[in-house]
Amino acid sequence: MLRPALLASLLALTCAAHAEEATDAAAKSEDPLKIKAGAVLMTDYIYRGVSYSAHYPSVGSYVDVQYGWLYAWTNFNSVKFSTSPAVEITMATGVRPTSGRSSSISAGPTTTIPASSGRSGRTTGKRTRPCRTS
Amino acid sequence: MSHKLTDQITLGSTLAYAPDVWQTGAWGGYAAGALSYDLPSELLPTALGTTLSFDLGRSWFGNTTSGGGVSAAGGGLPLPAYTNWRAGITFSYQVFKLALNYTHTNLSRENCYVYTGDLAAIPGGIANPGNNPFGLRSGLCGATFSATLGFEIDAQRK
């Protein structure tokens, strides 16, 4: 399991500084570094109701890294646009605070890159996805 | 943002803004709500989780610049605002998830072409001299049943 030496030192300092506070023992010892990775097969890559794979099957993979409130993730999806990009790459970073076990917010910019030009027949270059605030 | 109302019910919301949608020059906004319900584990086989979910979203846009398509009158092409929705069921077992979804939008086939610029669009629809003079129609935005099968590995020790 990933546990950098610096992380262990930071945890020790945090526990010493707040020793007099009544805190949950499990929360204090929780590793702030979280890493998730996954892959998915899709019969159709649908984003906000629109097929990004022209109703063909698609494959995707992603990595999500979070340290405390800070996060960064990237994913790769096969797409089928009229301009024939090989893959769509999305990257995001931001903050993701959690309130207890019931609430969480994530906010930060997101950008999406096709491997070649963007929307068919009208533009070239990078396609940008909306900046997500959750 | 997500918030668990109860152990089984979770509410979610999304608010997004893009200064340049698909490099058309048009800004875009998106707002959505989501509701999910985790079926009680007593009703299911051991270690199998099942979640019902529903999303509803609204997208709206400004006008494209000349690089993103120009209307017949010039001055930019207003991309069509639209509503999308999804209903689905997800089965979870250890690191695996199988999701079955129904998605749809309220875009007409003609407006779907205006929004996506789908080069595979076919003529024969209702012509709009302002943004679709040949009545081209795209099927990328219609009702769709889809399935996804994936796995996720969580490296944090619990």
Coordinates of N, CA and C in Angstrom, one line a residue, chain A residues 72-115:
Chain A
A72 N -7.2 15.0 -8.4 CA -7.0 15.1 -9.8 C -7.3 13.8 -10.4
W73 N -8.0 13.9 -11.6 CA -8.3 12.6 -12.3 C -8.2 12.8 -13.7
T74 N -8.0 11.7 -14.4 CA -7.9 11.7 -15.9 C -8.6 10.5 -16.4
N75 N -9.3 10.6 -17.5 CA -9.8 9.4 -18.1 C -9.6 9.4 -19.6
F76 N -9.7 8.2 -20.1 CA -9.5 8.0 -21.6 C -10.7 7.2 -22.1
N77 N -11.3 7.7 -23.1 CA -12.5 7.0 -23.7 C -12.3 6.9 -25.2
S78 N -12.7 5.8 -25.8 CA -12.7 5.7 -27.2 C -14.0 6.4 -27.7
V79 N -13.9 7.2 -28.7 CA -15.0 7.9 -29.3 C -15.1 7.7 -30.8
K80 N -16.2 8.1 -31.3 CA -16.4 8.0 -32.8 C -17.1 9.3 -33.2
F81 N -16.3 10.3 -33.4 CA -16.7 11.6 -34.0 C -16.5 11.6 -35.5
S82 N -17.1 12.5 -36.1 CA -17.0 12.6 -37.6 C -15.6 12.9 -38.0
T83 N -14.8 13.5 -37.1 CA -13.4 13.9 -37.4 C -12.4 12.8 -37.1
S84 N -13.0 11.6 -36.6 CA -12.1 10.5 -36.4 C -11.0 10.6 -35.4
P85 N -11.2 11.2 -34.2 CA -10.1 11.2 -33.2 C -10.0 9.8 -32.7
A86 N -8.8 9.4 -32.3 CA -8.6 8.0 -31.8 C -9.1 7.8 -30.4
V87 N -9.0 8.9 -29.6 CA -9.4 8.8 -28.2 C -9.7 10.2 -27.6
E88 N -10.5 10.2 -26.6 CA -10.9 11.4 -25.9 C -10.2 11.4 -24.5
I89 N -9.4 12.4 -24.2 CA -8.8 12.5 -22.9 C -9.4 13.6 -22.1
T90 N -9.8 13.3 -20.9 CA -10.4 14.3 -20.0 C -9.5 14.4 -18.7
M91 N -9.3 15.6 -18.3 CA -8.5 15.8 -17.1 C -9.2 16.8 -16.2
A92 N -9.1 16.6 -14.9 CA -9.8 17.5 -14.0 C -9.0 17.6 -12.7
T93 N -9.1 18.7 -12.0 CA -8.5 18.9 -10.7 C -9.3 19.8 -9.9
G94 N -9.2 19.7 -8.6 CA -10.0 20.7 -7.8 C -10.0 20.2 -6.3
V95 N -11.0 20.6 -5.6 CA -11.2 20.3 -4.2 C -12.4 19.5 -4.1
R96 N -12.4 18.5 -3.1 CA -13.4 17.6 -2.9 C -13.6 17.4 -1.3
P97 N -14.2 18.4 -0.7 CA -14.3 18.3 0.8 C -15.5 17.4 1.1
T98 N -15.4 16.7 2.2 CA -16.4 15.8 2.7 C -16.9 16.2 4.0
S99 N -18.2 16.2 4.2 CA -18.8 16.6 5.5 C -19.3 15.3 6.1
G100 N -18.6 14.7 7.1 CA -19.0 13.5 7.7 C -19.0 12.4 6.7
R101 N -20.0 11.5 6.8 CA -20.2 10.5 5.8 C -21.3 10.7 4.8
S102 N -22.0 11.9 5.0 CA -23.2 12.1 4.2 C -23.1 13.1 3.1
S103 N -22.1 14.0 3.1 CA -22.1 15.0 2.0 C -20.7 15.2 1.5
S104 N -20.7 15.5 0.2 CA -19.4 15.8 -0.4 C -19.6 16.7 -1.6
I105 N -18.6 17.6 -1.8 CA -18.6 18.5 -3.0 C -17.3 18.4 -3.7
S106 N -17.4 18.4 -5.0 CA -16.1 18.5 -5.8 C -16.3 19.6 -6.7
A107 N -15.2 20.4 -6.8 CA -15.2 21.6 -7.7 C -13.9 21.8 -8.3
G108 N -13.9 22.1 -9.6 CA -12.6 22.4 -10.3 C -12.8 22.3 -11.8
P109 N -11.8 22.8 -12.5 CA -11.9 22.8 -14.0 C -11.6 21.4 -14.6
T110 N -12.2 21.2 -15.7 CA -12.1 20.0 -16.5 C -11.8 20.4 -17.9
T111 N -11.0 19.6 -18.6 CA -10.7 19.9 -20.0 C -10.7 18.5 -20.7
T112 N -11.1 18.6 -21.9 CA -11.2 17.3 -22.7 C -10.5 17.6 -24.0
I113 N -9.7 16.6 -24.4 CA -8.9 16.7 -25.6 C -9.2 15.5 -26.5
P114 N -9.7 15.7 -27.7 CA -9.6 14.6 -28.7 C -8.2 14.5 -29.3
A115 N -7.9 13.4 -29.9 CA -6.5 13.2 -30.4 C -6.3 14.0 -31.7

